[in-house]
Coordinates of C-alpha atoms and ligand atoms in Angstrom, one line a residue:
M80 CA 84.1 -17.2 -51.9
I81 CA 84.2 -14.4 -54.4
D82 CA 80.8 -13.2 -53.3
A83 CA 81.7 -13.3 -49.6
T84 CA 82.4 -10.1 -47.5
A85 CA 85.9 -8.8 -46.9
T86 CA 85.7 -10.0 -43.3
E87 CA 84.9 -13.6 -44.4
I88 CA 87.5 -13.6 -47.2
A89 CA 90.3 -12.4 -44.9
R90 CA 89.4 -15.0 -42.3
A91 CA 89.4 -17.8 -44.9
V92 CA 92.7 -16.7 -46.4
N93 CA 94.4 -16.4 -43.0
A94 CA 93.1 -19.8 -42.1
R95 CA 94.5 -21.1 -45.5
E96 CA 91.2 -22.4 -46.6
I97 CA 91.6 -20.6 -49.9
S98 CA 94.6 -18.8 -51.3
A99 CA 94.9 -15.2 -52.3
L100 CA 96.0 -16.3 -55.7
E101 CA 92.7 -18.3 -56.2
L102 CA 90.8 -15.1 -55.3
A103 CA 92.8 -13.0 -57.7
E104 CA 92.0 -15.5 -60.4
A105 CA 88.3 -15.7 -59.5
A106 CA 88.0 -11.9 -59.4
H107 CA 89.6 -11.7 -62.9
V108 CA 87.2 -14.3 -64.3
R109 CA 84.3 -12.3 -62.8
I110 CA 85.5 -9.1 -64.4
L111 CA 85.8 -10.9 -67.8
E112 CA 82.3 -12.3 -67.4
R113 CA 80.5 -9.2 -66.2
D114 CA 82.4 -6.0 -67.0
G115 CA 81.6 -6.0 -70.7
A116 CA 78.0 -5.3 -69.6
I117 CA 78.6 -3.2 -66.5
G118 CA 81.7 -1.1 -67.5
A119 CA 82.8 -0.5 -63.9
Y120 CA 86.5 -0.6 -64.7
L121 CA 88.6 1.7 -66.9
S122 CA 91.6 -0.5 -66.5
E123 CA 92.3 -3.9 -65.0
T124 CA 95.5 -4.5 -63.1
Y125 CA 95.6 -8.3 -63.2
E126 CA 99.3 -8.6 -63.0
L127 CA 99.5 -6.3 -59.9
S128 CA 96.8 -8.3 -58.2
R129 CA 98.6 -11.6 -58.9
I130 CA 101.9 -10.2 -57.5
A131 CA 100.0 -8.9 -54.4
A132 CA 98.3 -12.3 -54.0
Q133 CA 101.6 -14.1 -54.1
R134 CA 103.0 -11.9 -51.4
V135 CA 99.9 -12.4 -49.2
D136 CA 100.1 -16.2 -49.7
D137 CA 103.8 -16.2 -48.7
A138 CA 103.1 -14.1 -45.7
V139 CA 100.3 -16.3 -44.5
K140 CA 102.4 -19.4 -45.0
A141 CA 105.1 -17.8 -42.9
G142 CA 102.5 -17.3 -40.1
T143 CA 101.5 -13.7 -40.6
S144 CA 97.8 -12.8 -40.3
L145 CA 96.7 -9.9 -42.5
P146 CA 93.5 -8.0 -41.9
L147 CA 92.6 -7.8 -45.6
A148 CA 94.3 -11.0 -46.7
G149 CA 93.3 -11.7 -50.3
V150 CA 90.4 -9.2 -50.4
P151 CA 89.7 -8.0 -54.0
L152 CA 89.9 -4.2 -54.2
A153 CA 88.7 -1.8 -56.9
I154 CA 90.2 1.7 -56.9
K155 CA 88.6 4.8 -58.2
D156 CA 90.7 6.2 -61.1
N157 CA 91.5 9.4 -59.3
M158 CA 93.9 7.6 -56.9
C159 CA 97.5 7.0 -57.7
V160 CA 98.7 3.4 -57.8
A161 CA 102.3 3.2 -59.0
G162 CA 102.6 1.9 -62.6
T163 CA 98.9 2.2 -63.4
T164 CA 97.2 4.8 -65.6
T165 CA 95.4 7.3 -63.4
T166 CA 93.0 9.1 -65.7
C167 CA 90.3 10.8 -63.6
A168 CA 88.2 9.6 -66.5
S169 CA 89.5 12.6 -68.5
K170 CA 91.2 12.9 -71.9
I171 CA 93.7 15.2 -70.3
L172 CA 95.1 12.3 -68.2
E173 CA 94.1 9.4 -70.4
H174 CA 97.7 8.1 -70.8
W175 CA 99.2 9.4 -67.5
V176 CA 100.9 6.7 -65.4
S177 CA 101.2 7.3 -61.6
P178 CA 104.8 7.4 -60.4
Y179 CA 103.8 6.5 -56.8
T180 CA 101.0 5.0 -54.7
G181 CA 98.8 7.1 -52.5
T182 CA 98.7 6.5 -48.7
A183 CA 95.1 5.2 -48.4
V184 CA 95.6 2.7 -51.1
Q185 CA 99.1 1.7 -49.8
R186 CA 97.7 1.0 -46.3
L187 CA 95.1 -1.4 -47.8
L188 CA 97.7 -3.1 -49.9
D189 CA 99.9 -3.5 -46.9
A190 CA 97.0 -5.1 -45.1
G191 CA 96.7 -7.7 -47.9
A192 CA 94.2 -6.3 -50.4
L193 CA 94.5 -7.3 -54.1
P194 CA 94.4 -4.3 -56.5
L195 CA 92.0 -5.5 -59.3
G196 CA 91.9 -2.3 -61.3
K197 CA 90.9 1.3 -61.6
T198 CA 87.2 2.3 -61.8
N199 CA 85.2 4.7 -63.9
M200 CA 84.0 8.0 -62.5
D201 CA 82.7 11.4 -63.6
E202 CA 85.6 13.4 -65.0
F203 CA 87.6 14.7 -62.1
A204 CA 84.8 13.6 -59.8
M205 CA 82.4 16.2 -61.0
G206 CA 79.0 14.8 -61.5
S207 CA 76.3 12.5 -59.9
S208 CA 75.7 9.9 -62.6
C209 CA 79.1 8.8 -64.0
E210 CA 77.8 10.2 -67.4
N211 CA 80.6 12.9 -67.3
S212 CA 83.3 10.3 -67.8
A213 CA 85.2 10.9 -71.0
L214 CA 86.5 7.4 -71.1
G215 CA 83.7 4.9 -70.6
R216 CA 80.1 4.2 -69.7
T217 CA 79.1 2.4 -66.4
V218 CA 75.6 1.1 -65.9
N219 CA 73.6 0.3 -62.8
P220 CA 73.8 -3.5 -62.2
Y221 CA 70.2 -3.4 -60.9
D222 CA 68.8 -1.9 -64.2
L223 CA 71.2 -1.6 -67.1
T224 CA 69.3 1.3 -68.5
R225 CA 70.0 3.4 -65.5
V226 CA 73.0 5.3 -64.2
P227 CA 75.0 3.9 -61.3
G228 CA 75.3 7.4 -59.7
G229 CA 78.4 9.4 -59.3
S230 CA 81.0 10.4 -59.2
S231 CA 82.2 7.1 -57.8
G232 CA 80.0 5.2 -60.2
G233 CA 82.5 2.6 -61.3
S234 CA 83.5 1.7 -57.7
V235 CA 79.9 1.1 -56.5
A236 CA 79.0 -0.8 -59.7
A237 CA 82.0 -3.1 -59.2
V238 CA 81.0 -4.0 -55.6
A239 CA 77.3 -4.3 -56.5
A240 CA 78.0 -6.6 -59.5
G241 CA 80.4 -8.8 -57.5
E242 CA 83.4 -7.6 -59.5
A243 CA 85.2 -6.4 -56.3
T244 CA 84.7 -7.1 -52.6
V245 CA 85.6 -3.6 -51.5
A246 CA 86.2 -0.4 -53.5
L247 CA 87.6 3.0 -52.7
G248 CA 85.6 6.1 -53.7
S249 CA 86.1 9.8 -53.1
D250 CA 83.4 12.1 -51.8
T251 CA 83.5 15.8 -52.2
G252 CA 79.8 16.6 -52.0
G253 CA 78.2 13.1 -52.1
S254 CA 80.2 11.1 -54.6
I255 CA 80.4 8.0 -52.3
R256 CA 77.0 8.2 -50.7
E257 CA 74.7 8.9 -53.6
P258 CA 76.1 6.2 -55.9
A259 CA 76.2 3.7 -53.0
A260 CA 72.4 4.4 -52.5
F261 CA 71.8 3.9 -56.2
C262 CA 73.6 0.5 -56.3
N263 CA 72.5 -1.0 -53.0
V264 CA 75.9 -1.0 -51.2
V265 CA 77.4 0.8 -48.2
G266 CA 79.3 4.0 -48.9
F267 CA 81.1 5.8 -46.1
K268 CA 82.7 9.3 -46.1
P269 CA 84.8 9.8 -43.0
T270 CA 85.3 13.1 -41.1
Y271 CA 87.4 15.5 -43.2
G272 CA 91.0 15.0 -42.2
R273 CA 90.7 11.4 -41.1
V274 CA 92.0 9.7 -44.2
S275 CA 95.0 10.9 -46.1
R276 CA 94.5 12.6 -49.5
Y277 CA 98.1 12.0 -50.5
G278 CA 97.8 10.4 -54.0
L279 CA 94.2 11.5 -54.5
I280 CA 94.1 13.9 -57.5
A281 CA 92.5 17.0 -56.0
F282 CA 89.1 18.3 -57.0
A283 CA 88.1 20.6 -54.1
S284 CA 90.8 20.1 -51.4
S285 CA 88.8 21.4 -48.4
L286 CA 86.1 18.8 -49.1
D287 CA 87.6 15.7 -50.8
Q288 CA 87.8 12.6 -48.6
I289 CA 88.5 9.0 -49.6
G290 CA 86.2 6.3 -48.2
P291 CA 85.2 2.7 -48.4
I292 CA 82.4 1.2 -50.6
T293 CA 81.4 -2.3 -49.3
Q294 CA 78.7 -4.8 -49.0
T295 CA 78.3 -4.4 -45.3
V296 CA 78.9 -1.8 -42.6
E297 CA 81.3 -4.3 -40.9
D298 CA 83.5 -4.3 -43.9
A299 CA 83.4 -0.4 -44.1
A300 CA 84.6 -0.3 -40.5
L301 CA 87.3 -2.8 -41.2
V302 CA 88.6 -0.9 -44.2
Y303 CA 88.3 2.5 -42.5
D304 CA 90.3 1.5 -39.5
L305 CA 93.1 0.4 -41.7
M306 CA 93.1 3.6 -43.8
A307 CA 92.6 6.3 -41.2
G308 CA 95.1 8.3 -39.3
K309 CA 97.7 11.0 -39.5
D310 CA 99.9 11.0 -42.6
P311 CA 103.0 13.1 -42.8
M312 CA 102.4 13.4 -46.6
D313 CA 99.0 15.2 -46.0
A314 CA 99.1 18.2 -43.7
T315 CA 95.3 18.2 -43.5
T316 CA 95.2 14.8 -41.8
V317 CA 94.3 15.2 -38.1
D318 CA 96.6 14.0 -35.4
R319 CA 94.0 12.8 -33.0
A320 CA 93.5 9.4 -31.4
L321 CA 91.6 6.9 -33.5
E322 CA 88.8 5.1 -31.9
P323 CA 88.7 1.6 -33.5
T324 CA 85.3 1.3 -35.2
H325 CA 85.4 -2.4 -36.2
T326 CA 85.2 -3.5 -32.6
A327 CA 82.5 -0.9 -31.7
L328 CA 79.7 -2.3 -33.8
R329 CA 76.4 -2.8 -32.0
E330 CA 73.2 -4.8 -32.4
D331 CA 70.5 -2.4 -31.0
L332 CA 69.9 1.3 -30.6
R333 CA 68.9 1.5 -27.0
G334 CA 69.9 4.9 -25.6
V335 CA 70.7 6.4 -29.0
R336 CA 69.0 9.6 -30.1
I337 CA 68.5 10.0 -33.9
G338 CA 67.9 13.4 -35.3
I339 CA 65.2 13.8 -38.0
V340 CA 65.7 17.0 -39.9
K341 CA 62.7 19.3 -39.8
E342 CA 63.7 20.9 -43.1
F343 CA 64.0 17.6 -44.9
A344 CA 60.3 16.8 -44.9
L345 CA 59.5 13.4 -46.4
S346 CA 56.3 14.9 -47.9
A347 CA 58.5 16.4 -50.6
L348 CA 59.3 12.9 -51.9
E349 CA 57.5 10.7 -54.4
P350 CA 55.1 8.4 -52.4
S351 CA 56.8 5.1 -53.0
V352 CA 60.1 6.6 -52.0
R353 CA 58.6 8.4 -49.0
A354 CA 57.1 5.1 -47.7
V355 CA 60.6 3.5 -47.7
Y356 CA 62.0 6.3 -45.5
E357 CA 59.0 6.4 -43.2
R358 CA 59.6 2.7 -42.6
A359 CA 63.4 3.3 -42.1
Y360 CA 62.7 5.8 -39.4
A361 CA 60.2 3.5 -37.7
D362 CA 62.8 0.7 -37.9
L363 CA 65.3 2.9 -36.1
E364 CA 62.7 3.4 -33.4
K365 CA 62.0 -0.3 -33.2
L366 CA 65.6 -0.9 -32.4
G367 CA 65.3 1.3 -29.4
A368 CA 66.4 4.7 -30.7
E369 CA 64.6 7.8 -29.7
L370 CA 63.8 10.0 -32.7
V371 CA 64.2 13.7 -32.0
E372 CA 63.4 16.6 -34.4
V373 CA 66.4 18.7 -35.2
E374 CA 66.6 21.9 -37.2
L375 CA 69.1 22.7 -40.0
P376 CA 67.7 26.1 -41.2
T377 CA 70.8 26.8 -43.4
A378 CA 71.0 23.3 -45.0
E379 CA 68.9 24.5 -48.0
Y380 CA 71.8 26.8 -48.9
G381 CA 74.1 23.9 -49.1
V382 CA 74.0 23.3 -52.9
A383 CA 74.4 27.0 -53.7
T384 CA 77.3 27.3 -51.2
Y385 CA 79.0 24.2 -52.5
Y386 CA 78.8 25.4 -56.2
L387 CA 80.9 28.4 -55.3
I388 CA 83.4 26.7 -53.0
A389 CA 84.0 23.5 -55.0
P390 CA 84.4 25.2 -58.4
A391 CA 86.7 27.9 -56.8
E392 CA 89.0 25.2 -55.5
C393 CA 88.8 23.2 -58.7
S394 CA 89.7 26.2 -60.9
S395 CA 92.9 26.4 -58.8
N396 CA 93.6 22.7 -58.6
L397 CA 93.1 22.0 -62.3
A398 CA 95.4 24.9 -63.3
R399 CA 98.3 22.4 -63.3
F400 CA 97.0 20.5 -66.3
D401 CA 98.4 22.7 -69.0
G402 CA 100.3 20.3 -71.4
M403 CA 103.6 21.0 -69.8
R404 CA 103.8 18.5 -66.9
Y405 CA 101.1 15.9 -67.1
G406 CA 99.2 14.0 -69.8
L407 CA 97.9 15.5 -72.9
R408 CA 99.7 18.2 -74.9
V409 CA 98.3 19.8 -78.0
E410 CA 100.9 22.0 -79.7
G411 CA 100.1 25.6 -80.5
A412 CA 102.1 28.4 -82.1
D413 CA 103.4 29.6 -78.7
I414 CA 103.2 28.6 -75.1
G415 CA 99.9 30.4 -74.5
E416 CA 98.3 28.7 -77.5
T417 CA 99.6 25.4 -76.3
Y418 CA 97.9 25.9 -72.9
E419 CA 94.7 26.8 -74.6
A420 CA 94.7 24.1 -77.1
T421 CA 95.6 21.4 -74.5
R422 CA 92.9 22.5 -72.1
A423 CA 90.3 23.0 -74.8
A424 CA 90.8 19.4 -76.1
G425 CA 91.5 17.8 -72.7
F426 CA 88.7 18.9 -70.5
G427 CA 85.0 18.0 -70.9
D428 CA 82.1 20.4 -70.8
E429 CA 81.3 20.0 -67.1
V430 CA 84.9 20.5 -66.0
K431 CA 85.2 23.6 -68.2
R432 CA 81.9 25.0 -66.7
R433 CA 83.3 24.5 -63.1
I434 CA 86.6 26.2 -64.0
L435 CA 84.7 29.2 -65.5
I436 CA 82.4 29.5 -62.4
G437 CA 85.3 29.1 -60.0
T438 CA 87.5 31.6 -61.8
Y439 CA 84.7 34.1 -61.9
A440 CA 83.9 33.6 -58.2
L441 CA 87.6 34.2 -57.3
S442 CA 88.2 37.2 -59.5
S443 CA 88.7 40.6 -58.0
G444 CA 85.5 42.5 -57.6
Y445 CA 83.5 39.3 -57.2
Y446 CA 85.6 37.5 -54.6
D447 CA 83.8 39.2 -51.6
A448 CA 80.4 38.9 -53.2
Y449 CA 80.6 35.2 -53.9
Y450 CA 83.5 33.3 -52.5
V451 CA 83.7 35.0 -49.1
R452 CA 79.9 34.8 -48.7
A453 CA 80.0 31.2 -49.5
Q454 CA 82.6 30.6 -46.8
K455 CA 80.4 32.5 -44.3
A456 CA 77.4 30.3 -45.3
R457 CA 79.6 27.2 -44.9
T458 CA 80.4 28.3 -41.3
L459 CA 76.7 28.8 -40.6
I460 CA 75.9 25.3 -41.9
A461 CA 78.5 23.8 -39.7
A462 CA 77.2 25.7 -36.7
D463 CA 73.6 24.4 -37.4
F464 CA 75.0 20.8 -37.3
A465 CA 76.9 21.5 -34.1
R466 CA 73.7 22.7 -32.5
A467 CA 71.7 19.7 -33.8
F468 CA 74.3 17.3 -32.3
A469 CA 73.7 18.8 -28.9
T470 CA 70.4 16.9 -28.9
C471 CA 71.2 13.8 -30.9
D472 CA 73.9 11.2 -31.6
A473 CA 73.3 10.9 -35.4
I474 CA 71.1 12.4 -38.0
A475 CA 69.1 10.2 -40.4
C476 CA 67.8 11.4 -43.8
P477 CA 67.5 10.2 -47.4
A478 CA 70.8 9.8 -49.2
A479 CA 69.0 11.0 -52.4
A480 CA 65.5 12.1 -53.2
T481 CA 65.0 9.5 -56.0
P482 CA 66.4 6.1 -56.9
A483 CA 68.8 5.9 -59.9
F484 CA 67.5 7.6 -63.0
A485 CA 67.8 6.7 -66.7
F486 CA 70.7 7.8 -68.9
N487 CA 70.4 11.4 -70.3
A488 CA 67.5 12.1 -67.9
K489 CA 69.2 15.2 -66.4
T490 CA 70.3 17.5 -69.2
D491 CA 70.4 20.8 -67.4
P492 CA 73.3 21.0 -64.9
V493 CA 71.3 22.4 -62.0
S494 CA 69.0 19.3 -61.9
M495 CA 72.1 17.2 -61.7
Y496 CA 73.6 19.4 -58.9
L497 CA 70.4 19.0 -56.9
M498 CA 71.0 15.2 -56.7
D499 CA 73.4 16.1 -53.8
Y500 CA 70.8 18.1 -51.8
Y501 CA 71.0 15.7 -48.8
T502 CA 74.7 15.0 -48.9
I503 CA 76.4 18.4 -49.6
P504 CA 75.6 20.0 -46.2
M505 CA 77.5 17.2 -44.3
S506 CA 80.4 17.6 -46.7
L507 CA 80.6 21.4 -46.1
A508 CA 80.6 20.7 -42.3
G509 CA 83.3 18.0 -42.7
L510 CA 81.1 15.4 -41.0
P511 CA 81.3 11.6 -41.2
S512 CA 78.4 10.4 -43.2
L513 CA 77.3 7.2 -44.9
S514 CA 74.6 5.6 -46.9
V515 CA 73.3 2.1 -46.0
P516 CA 70.7 0.2 -48.1
C517 CA 67.2 0.9 -46.7
G518 CA 64.7 -0.6 -49.1
W519 CA 63.3 -0.6 -52.6
S520 CA 61.1 1.8 -54.5
A521 CA 58.1 -0.1 -55.9
P522 CA 57.5 1.3 -59.3
T523 CA 54.5 0.3 -61.4
G524 CA 54.4 -0.7 -65.0
G525 CA 56.9 -3.5 -65.0
L526 CA 59.9 -1.4 -64.0
S527 CA 62.5 -3.0 -61.8
P528 CA 62.5 -2.1 -58.1
M529 CA 65.4 0.2 -57.4
P530 CA 67.4 0.4 -54.2
L531 CA 67.4 3.4 -51.9
G532 CA 69.9 4.5 -49.2
L533 CA 69.5 5.8 -45.7
E534 CA 72.0 8.5 -44.9
L535 CA 73.3 8.5 -41.4
S536 CA 75.7 11.3 -40.3
G537 CA 77.5 12.0 -37.0
P538 CA 79.4 14.7 -35.2
L539 CA 83.0 15.3 -36.2
F540 CA 85.2 12.3 -35.4
A541 CA 82.3 10.2 -34.2
E542 CA 83.0 7.4 -36.8
A543 CA 82.8 4.6 -34.2
S544 CA 79.4 5.6 -32.9
L545 CA 78.1 6.3 -36.4
L546 CA 79.2 2.9 -37.9
G547 CA 77.9 1.2 -34.8
I548 CA 74.4 2.7 -35.3
A549 CA 74.5 1.9 -39.0
H550 CA 75.5 -1.7 -38.3
A551 CA 72.6 -2.2 -35.9
Y552 CA 70.1 -0.9 -38.5
E553 CA 71.6 -2.9 -41.3
Q554 CA 71.7 -6.2 -39.3
S555 CA 68.1 -5.9 -38.3
T556 CA 66.8 -5.0 -41.7
R557 CA 69.1 -6.6 -44.3
H558 CA 67.5 -4.6 -47.1
A559 CA 70.6 -5.2 -49.3
R560 CA 69.7 -8.8 -49.5
T561 CA 65.9 -8.6 -50.3
V562 CA 66.2 -8.2 -54.1
A563 CA 68.7 -10.4 -56.0
L564 CA 70.9 -8.9 -58.7
P565 CA 69.3 -9.4 -62.1
A566 CA 71.1 -11.6 -64.5
I567 CA 74.0 -9.7 -66.1
P568 CA 74.4 -10.6 -69.8
H569 CA 77.8 -11.5 -71.1
V570 CA 79.1 -8.8 -73.4
A571 CA 82.7 -9.0 -74.8
A572 CA 84.9 -6.5 -73.0
G573 CA 85.3 -3.3 -74.9
A574 CA 82.0 -3.6 -76.7
P575 CA 79.7 -0.7 -76.2
A576 CA 77.4 -1.2 -73.2
Ligands
LIG233 N1 78.0 15.7 -57.5 C1 78.8 16.6 -56.8 C2 79.6 17.4 -57.8 O1 79.5 17.2 -59.0 C3 79.7 15.9 -55.8 C4 80.8 15.2 -56.5 C5 81.8 14.6 -55.5 O2 81.4 14.4 -54.4 N2 83.0 14.4 -56.0 O3 80.5 18.2 -57.5

């Protein structure tokens, strides 16, 4: 049962074919067996999962049916869960314990999910490979010499390696979709404002969204429906009727128009990757969709725009980590020196780089030249999408230009930033967007085939239509199942991966 989907597990627990406690045990054993090699988790919360399981079993015995009864859940370590360390994979928060539980997590726990532990990530969610974690190393379960993607690398690796049924990630510019593509799982970023950010440690507040990472689109819809909706604790959540997505899944694409972006020409991709996307587009057509060309002339400015807006917001959000209120404190001769020593010791290089860029872009004299211009570009990008969606229901494109790469392959920051070329424009426009497994690159020379993801994006608030389209594609292709997970060696927990 531990390898089943969330939908199957909840059904079996509600039918009392298996207990939630048995699932908590099985998930714990799985983590002990595999996480020494994979490194998906920064901390395991075994006791919490047993307590949650007991509560689920009692409720089910009393006749209550819970939509996520006994579903093992992994939580990215930038989300607060009361009583757990919430580190953002940073030295500055290494020993900080959350005093409360965030809304999205709480809604899933109320639905019967079992909190297994907190997963590794790029420090403060800044990165595309998980290599910026200051606290651990996560590998790709499909090839242990490659990165899992990032920043939600631990969450995708946990689901891919069977160490969790469902995981939560956060996506600011691609951090759910790119790693999901790298690890052969479904990763879904909802419309900005659909899921509460209360209890999510902020990176760039106008972009951050929490979303599900799952084996199937059906599970993503199930989890999204339970998490979404207005939250009085987050003023940016939208008070707008929710269309249930889990009941809107479809099996074909008749009458659906899929936009193919003129500026995202597949000829730019390496041939074995290009072939996978050509087939993916053809498969959409086979299912009855009409492919239409759409233009996103400003999308190519997405990465440049994002790397002004996101650092600007992070330089402000991360000002609170100063040794006074949370986490690490390194004493200096006076308060100014204490701030400096704490931040110098507590933040890693990439976080410092972003704080410097952001502070510069917001400083007087440069504010209009950089930050304001970036905001204008953001508006143009959103307008391009709005025009495109006048002629199509969803846009299809690669989630990333390459499959997962080797550790230390991207040493200059810009080559890492470009990993989000296909995901950042949707984030800037606030759109719902997901990655669904779409096939395998076929490398030569004895290298393992690596998974690729098809990115599907919809208009604002069109979650139901988008997940329906993704489900039809997934069910007819089932790429996630075509290559089995390689054997994962047993490595004692805590040993270097
Ligand atoms: N890779 C991008 C960055 O480093 C996106 C990260 C994210 O979505 N959190 O900012």
